[in-house]
Short mmCIF file of C-alpha atoms in Angstrom, two decimals:
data_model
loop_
_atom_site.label_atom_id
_atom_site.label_comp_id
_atom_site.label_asym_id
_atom_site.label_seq_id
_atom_site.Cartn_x
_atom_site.Cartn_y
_atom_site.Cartn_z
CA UNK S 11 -26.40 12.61 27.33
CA UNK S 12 -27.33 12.44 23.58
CA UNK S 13 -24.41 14.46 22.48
CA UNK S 14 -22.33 12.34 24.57
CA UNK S 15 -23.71 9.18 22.62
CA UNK S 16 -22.84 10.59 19.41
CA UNK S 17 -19.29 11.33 20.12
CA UNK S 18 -18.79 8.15 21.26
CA UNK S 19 -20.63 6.25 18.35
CA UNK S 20 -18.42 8.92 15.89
CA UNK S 21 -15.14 8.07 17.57
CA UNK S 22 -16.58 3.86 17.27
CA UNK S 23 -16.67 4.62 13.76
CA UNK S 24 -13.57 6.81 13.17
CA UNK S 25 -11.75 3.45 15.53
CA UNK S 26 -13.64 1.10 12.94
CA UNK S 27 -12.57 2.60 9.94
CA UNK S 28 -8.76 3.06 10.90
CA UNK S 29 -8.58 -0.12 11.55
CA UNK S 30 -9.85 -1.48 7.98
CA UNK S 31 -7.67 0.47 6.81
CA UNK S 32 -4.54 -0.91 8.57
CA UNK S 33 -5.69 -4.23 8.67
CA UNK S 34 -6.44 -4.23 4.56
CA UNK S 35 -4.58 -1.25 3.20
CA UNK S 36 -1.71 -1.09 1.64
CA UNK S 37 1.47 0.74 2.56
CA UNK S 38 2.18 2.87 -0.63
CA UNK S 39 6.29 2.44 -0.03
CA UNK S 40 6.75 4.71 -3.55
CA UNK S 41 4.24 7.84 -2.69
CA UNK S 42 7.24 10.01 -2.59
CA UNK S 43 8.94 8.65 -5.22
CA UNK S 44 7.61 6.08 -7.60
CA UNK S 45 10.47 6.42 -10.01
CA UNK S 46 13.34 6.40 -7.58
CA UNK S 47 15.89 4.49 -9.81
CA UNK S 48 17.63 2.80 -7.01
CA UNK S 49 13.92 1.64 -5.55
CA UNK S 50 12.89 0.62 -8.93
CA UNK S 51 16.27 -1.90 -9.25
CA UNK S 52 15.78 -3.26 -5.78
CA UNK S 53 12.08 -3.73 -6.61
CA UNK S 54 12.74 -5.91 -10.16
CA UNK S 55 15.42 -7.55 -8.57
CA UNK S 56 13.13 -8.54 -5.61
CA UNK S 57 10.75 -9.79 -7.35
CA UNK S 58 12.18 -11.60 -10.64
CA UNK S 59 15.03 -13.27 -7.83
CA UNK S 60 11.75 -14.31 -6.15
CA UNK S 61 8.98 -15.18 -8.33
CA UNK S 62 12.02 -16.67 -10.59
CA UNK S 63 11.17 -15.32 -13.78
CA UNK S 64 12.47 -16.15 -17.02
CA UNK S 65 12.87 -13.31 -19.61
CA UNK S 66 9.95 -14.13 -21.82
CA UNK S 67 8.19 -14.55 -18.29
CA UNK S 68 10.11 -10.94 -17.17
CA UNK S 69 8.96 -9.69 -20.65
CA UNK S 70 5.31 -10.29 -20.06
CA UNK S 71 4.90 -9.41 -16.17
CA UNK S 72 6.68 -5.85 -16.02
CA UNK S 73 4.49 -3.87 -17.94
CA UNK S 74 1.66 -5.99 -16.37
CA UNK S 75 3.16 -5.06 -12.46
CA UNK S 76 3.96 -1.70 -13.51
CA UNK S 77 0.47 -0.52 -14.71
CA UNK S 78 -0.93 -3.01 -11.94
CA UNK S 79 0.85 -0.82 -9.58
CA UNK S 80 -0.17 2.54 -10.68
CA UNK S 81 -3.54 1.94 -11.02
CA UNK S 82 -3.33 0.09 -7.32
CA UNK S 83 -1.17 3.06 -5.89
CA UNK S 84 -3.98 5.89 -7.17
CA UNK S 85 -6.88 4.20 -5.52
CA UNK S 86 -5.12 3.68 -2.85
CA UNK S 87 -4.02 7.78 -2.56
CA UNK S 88 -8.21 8.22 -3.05
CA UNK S 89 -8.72 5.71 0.12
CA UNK S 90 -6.32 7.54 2.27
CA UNK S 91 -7.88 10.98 1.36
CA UNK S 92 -11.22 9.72 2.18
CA UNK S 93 -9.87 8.38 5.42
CA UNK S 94 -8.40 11.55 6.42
CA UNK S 95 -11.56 13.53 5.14
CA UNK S 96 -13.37 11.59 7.56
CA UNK S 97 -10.86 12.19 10.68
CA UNK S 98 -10.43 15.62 10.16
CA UNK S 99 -14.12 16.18 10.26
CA UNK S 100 -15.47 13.48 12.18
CA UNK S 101 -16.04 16.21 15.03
CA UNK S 102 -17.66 18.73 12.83
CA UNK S 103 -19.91 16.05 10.96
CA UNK S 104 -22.87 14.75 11.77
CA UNK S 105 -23.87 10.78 11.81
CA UNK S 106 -25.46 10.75 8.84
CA UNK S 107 -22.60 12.29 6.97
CA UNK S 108 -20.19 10.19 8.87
CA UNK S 109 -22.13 7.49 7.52
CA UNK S 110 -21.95 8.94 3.75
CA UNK S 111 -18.11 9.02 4.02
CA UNK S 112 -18.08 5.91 5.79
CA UNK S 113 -19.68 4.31 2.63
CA UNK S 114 -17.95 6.15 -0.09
CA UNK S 115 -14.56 4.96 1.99
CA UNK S 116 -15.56 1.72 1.51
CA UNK S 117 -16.40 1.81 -2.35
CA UNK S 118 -12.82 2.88 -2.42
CA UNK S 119 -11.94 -0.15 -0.43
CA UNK S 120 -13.80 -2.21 -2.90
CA UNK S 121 -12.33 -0.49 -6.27
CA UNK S 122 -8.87 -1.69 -4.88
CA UNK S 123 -9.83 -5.06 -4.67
CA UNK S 124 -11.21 -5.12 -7.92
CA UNK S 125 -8.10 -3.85 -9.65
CA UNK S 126 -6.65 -6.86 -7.85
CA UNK S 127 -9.14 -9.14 -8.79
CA UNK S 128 -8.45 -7.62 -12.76
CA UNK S 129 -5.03 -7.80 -13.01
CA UNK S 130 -4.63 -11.51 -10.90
CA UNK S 131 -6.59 -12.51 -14.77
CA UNK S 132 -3.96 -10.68 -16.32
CA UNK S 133 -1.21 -11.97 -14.78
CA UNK S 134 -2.28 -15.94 -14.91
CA UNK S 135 -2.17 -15.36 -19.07
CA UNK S 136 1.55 -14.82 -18.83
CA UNK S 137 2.75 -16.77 -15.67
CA UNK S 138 1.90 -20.15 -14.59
CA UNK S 139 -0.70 -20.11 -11.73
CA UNK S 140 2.14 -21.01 -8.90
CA UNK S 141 4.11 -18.24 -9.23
CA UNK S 142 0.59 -15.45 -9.49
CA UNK S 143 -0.16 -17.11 -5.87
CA UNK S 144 3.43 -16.18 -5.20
CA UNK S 145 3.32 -12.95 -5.97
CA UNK S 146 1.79 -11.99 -3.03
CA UNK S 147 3.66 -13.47 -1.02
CA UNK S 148 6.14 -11.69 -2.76
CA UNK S 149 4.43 -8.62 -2.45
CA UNK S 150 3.97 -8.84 0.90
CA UNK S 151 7.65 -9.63 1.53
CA UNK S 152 8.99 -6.90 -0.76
CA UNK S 153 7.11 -4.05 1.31
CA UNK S 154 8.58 -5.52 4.40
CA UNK S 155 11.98 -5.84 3.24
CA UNK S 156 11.87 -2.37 1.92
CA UNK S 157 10.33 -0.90 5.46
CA UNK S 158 13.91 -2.53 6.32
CA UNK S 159 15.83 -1.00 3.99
CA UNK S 160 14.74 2.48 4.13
CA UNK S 161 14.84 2.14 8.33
CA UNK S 162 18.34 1.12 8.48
CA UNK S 163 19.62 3.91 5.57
CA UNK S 164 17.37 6.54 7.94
CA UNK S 165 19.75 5.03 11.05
CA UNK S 166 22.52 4.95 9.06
CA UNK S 167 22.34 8.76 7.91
CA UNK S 168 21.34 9.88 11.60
CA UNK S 169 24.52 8.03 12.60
CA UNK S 170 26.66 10.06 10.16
CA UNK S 171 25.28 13.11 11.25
CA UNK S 172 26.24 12.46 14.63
CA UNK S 173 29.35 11.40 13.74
CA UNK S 174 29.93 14.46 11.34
CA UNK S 175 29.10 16.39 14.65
CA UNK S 176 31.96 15.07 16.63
#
């Protein structure tokens, strides 16, 4: 009966925890690739069509959004490690170090929201505050969009294939 508890309160937690991290993680579209030139045009594009940037605006935010994203994109890879550390070994590990993960998954959590929190300061010194609120809508939009993109060239290529077949 005990060990029958504790499986269930370990698979509670392992259902808790994936779902913070769906619910507030974010999809890291460039973990194969960051530097994929063709991602990187559609990406500027994206945005600076979106946000509406001038070039001294353009001058100021790129550097900003690039570093923003890399130091976003390695806690993220740190989150996702600890999340899989946990479901791999939520069977093998006992509550307590459940818990311990649990927590240190969480800090993770917490160190991408305060690179957020940083670099929203930075970016209010060199756009106006309209188009910083923007940006994540922007954000949010460009991930979708990209989802898109890289769905339909996936169909696409499967299509040739088959078509190279006949």
């Amino acid at each position: 009966m005990i060990t029958k508890n504790l499986n269930m309160y370990q698979h509670v937690i392992m259902q808790g925890l994936l779902c913070f991290a769906l619910l507030f993680g974010s999809t890291d579209l460039f973990a194969q690739n960051p530097d994929n030139p063709e991602i990187q045009a559609f990406r500027v594009g994206f945005y600076t069509k979106r946000l509406q940037l001038s070039p001294d605006e353009a001058k100021g935010f790129w550097p900003l959004h690039d570093a923003y994203s890399d130091e976003l994109r390695a806690a993220q890879k740190a989150s996702r490690q600890k999340l899989t550390e946990i479901t791999k070994g939520a069977q093998a590990l006992s509550d307590a170090q459940l818990s311990s993960k649990s927590d240190e998954f969480l800090l993770l959590k917490q160190k991408e929201l305060d690179i957020v929190k940083k670099y929203h300061e930075e970016f209010k010194k060199v756009l106006p505050a309209r188009k910083v609120a923007l940006l994540y809508v922007v954000e949010n939009n460009y991930k979708k969009k990209l989802l898109e993109e890289i769905r339909k060239r996936r169909q696409e290529r499967l299509q040739n294939r088959r078509n190279n077949r006949n």
